[in-house]
């Protein structure tokens, strides 16, 4: 059976005064029904742009130049806006980055949750408000708070309200863009537990976007690592975390402290994410890669299958296991 969401060769550009921004190039991934996929990478790697493209909410200067998005058997890229409106929020919804701060401060939260139900399901106000109460309880807030204003909620509770809004029309897929950034660690854990519980109870598919790998570790079955708009590695979450193959994934994993293993200091990846207007030649990661060799700056590695369900875009795999003049890359350990 086809996956709920199938993204193939998705390529997105923005036209700016400074030039064409190659925001996403060749993104391909699947999300099965009820499955959670993590999109990880540093800021500016194309994760949010990918999410906006899935919702067909790219800003005016952005466009999908190549590739396909198939959702529940329908091809989304060629859809007219009117047809897309019937899918957005009803079948696929998103919790935007920083959304908990974008609630309308002068409107009661119950009304804000009810609005998409009234708009997309043509429900009357009483029915929508009753459902808003059910949704509040689903995310762990008493329905007695329906008439409260956003400033009466903590940051974590406002994020729960945003999740309730994303669930308002009973979608099959929810995209959560940095859902716990800016929350303290205890609240982060509670929100991640909530997302995990909702996924199980509602059989929801999810795409979780985060620059923080630890956020994805316990929540997602699959992870795709993006860098400079390209997919560097993808596979089962535990495989990627315990045995990262791509040097960029190794850098991301090494940048986080492991409280269970030996006491190694976290190590930052040297350098910065490159300009997406004039990305580096060859492998986009080569200016920051400690394993780079001549070929890396001249040719671009393809995303190749290393094992069933495991792919990486790096010349170290699968054809080269030893780099002349260098120690064995840790990726082959
Ligand atoms: Fe590093 Fe070369 Fe692999 Fe790119 S292709 S990640 S530069 S070793």
mmCIF file of C-alpha atoms and ligand atoms in Angstrom, residues 232 245-248 282-297 299-301 313-317 323 329, ligand 1:
data_model
loop_
_atom_site.group_PDB
_atom_site.id
_atom_site.type_symbol
_atom_site.label_atom_id
_atom_site.label_comp_id
_atom_site.label_asym_id
_atom_site.label_seq_id
_atom_site.Cartn_x
_atom_site.Cartn_y
_atom_site.Cartn_z
ATOM 1 C CA UNK A 232 22.314 14.066 3.815
ATOM 2 C CA UNK A 245 27.092 7.308 8.760
ATOM 3 C CA UNK A 246 27.182 10.736 7.140
ATOM 4 C CA UNK A 247 29.840 13.089 8.563
ATOM 5 C CA UNK A 248 27.165 15.785 9.040
ATOM 6 C CA UNK A 282 30.366 19.331 -5.209
ATOM 7 C CA UNK A 283 29.229 18.058 -1.826
ATOM 8 C CA UNK A 284 27.607 21.048 -0.084
ATOM 9 C CA UNK A 285 29.065 19.904 3.230
ATOM 10 C CA UNK A 286 32.675 19.725 2.001
ATOM 11 C CA UNK A 287 33.882 23.084 3.465
ATOM 12 C CA UNK A 288 32.995 21.798 6.957
ATOM 13 C CA UNK A 289 33.733 18.104 6.545
ATOM 14 C CA UNK A 290 36.808 16.661 8.269
ATOM 15 C CA UNK A 291 36.806 13.715 5.843
ATOM 16 C CA UNK A 292 36.647 15.803 2.648
ATOM 17 C CA UNK A 293 39.007 14.746 -0.126
ATOM 18 C CA UNK A 294 39.586 16.013 -3.679
ATOM 19 C CA UNK A 295 36.515 14.510 -5.263
ATOM 20 C CA UNK A 296 34.206 16.110 -2.678
ATOM 21 C CA UNK A 297 34.603 19.639 -4.027
ATOM 22 C CA UNK A 299 31.342 16.169 -7.744
ATOM 23 C CA UNK A 300 28.116 15.798 -5.869
ATOM 24 C CA UNK A 301 27.418 12.506 -4.078
ATOM 25 C CA UNK A 313 24.782 11.147 0.332
ATOM 26 C CA UNK A 314 28.515 10.821 0.830
ATOM 27 C CA UNK A 315 31.395 9.471 -1.244
ATOM 28 C CA UNK A 316 32.554 7.440 1.753
ATOM 29 C CA UNK A 317 29.586 5.146 1.080
ATOM 30 C CA UNK A 323 40.234 7.460 2.117
ATOM 31 C CA UNK A 329 36.418 7.351 8.852
HETATM 32 FE FE1 LIG B 1 32.461 14.761 3.550
HETATM 33 FE FE2 LIG B 1 33.088 14.175 1.033
HETATM 34 FE FE3 LIG B 1 31.229 12.785 2.326
HETATM 35 FE FE4 LIG B 1 30.741 15.274 1.587
HETATM 36 S S1 LIG B 1 31.112 13.538 0.217
HETATM 37 S S2 LIG B 1 30.271 14.383 3.536
HETATM 38 S S3 LIG B 1 32.727 16.223 1.900
HETATM 39 S S4 LIG B 1 33.423 12.885 2.805
#
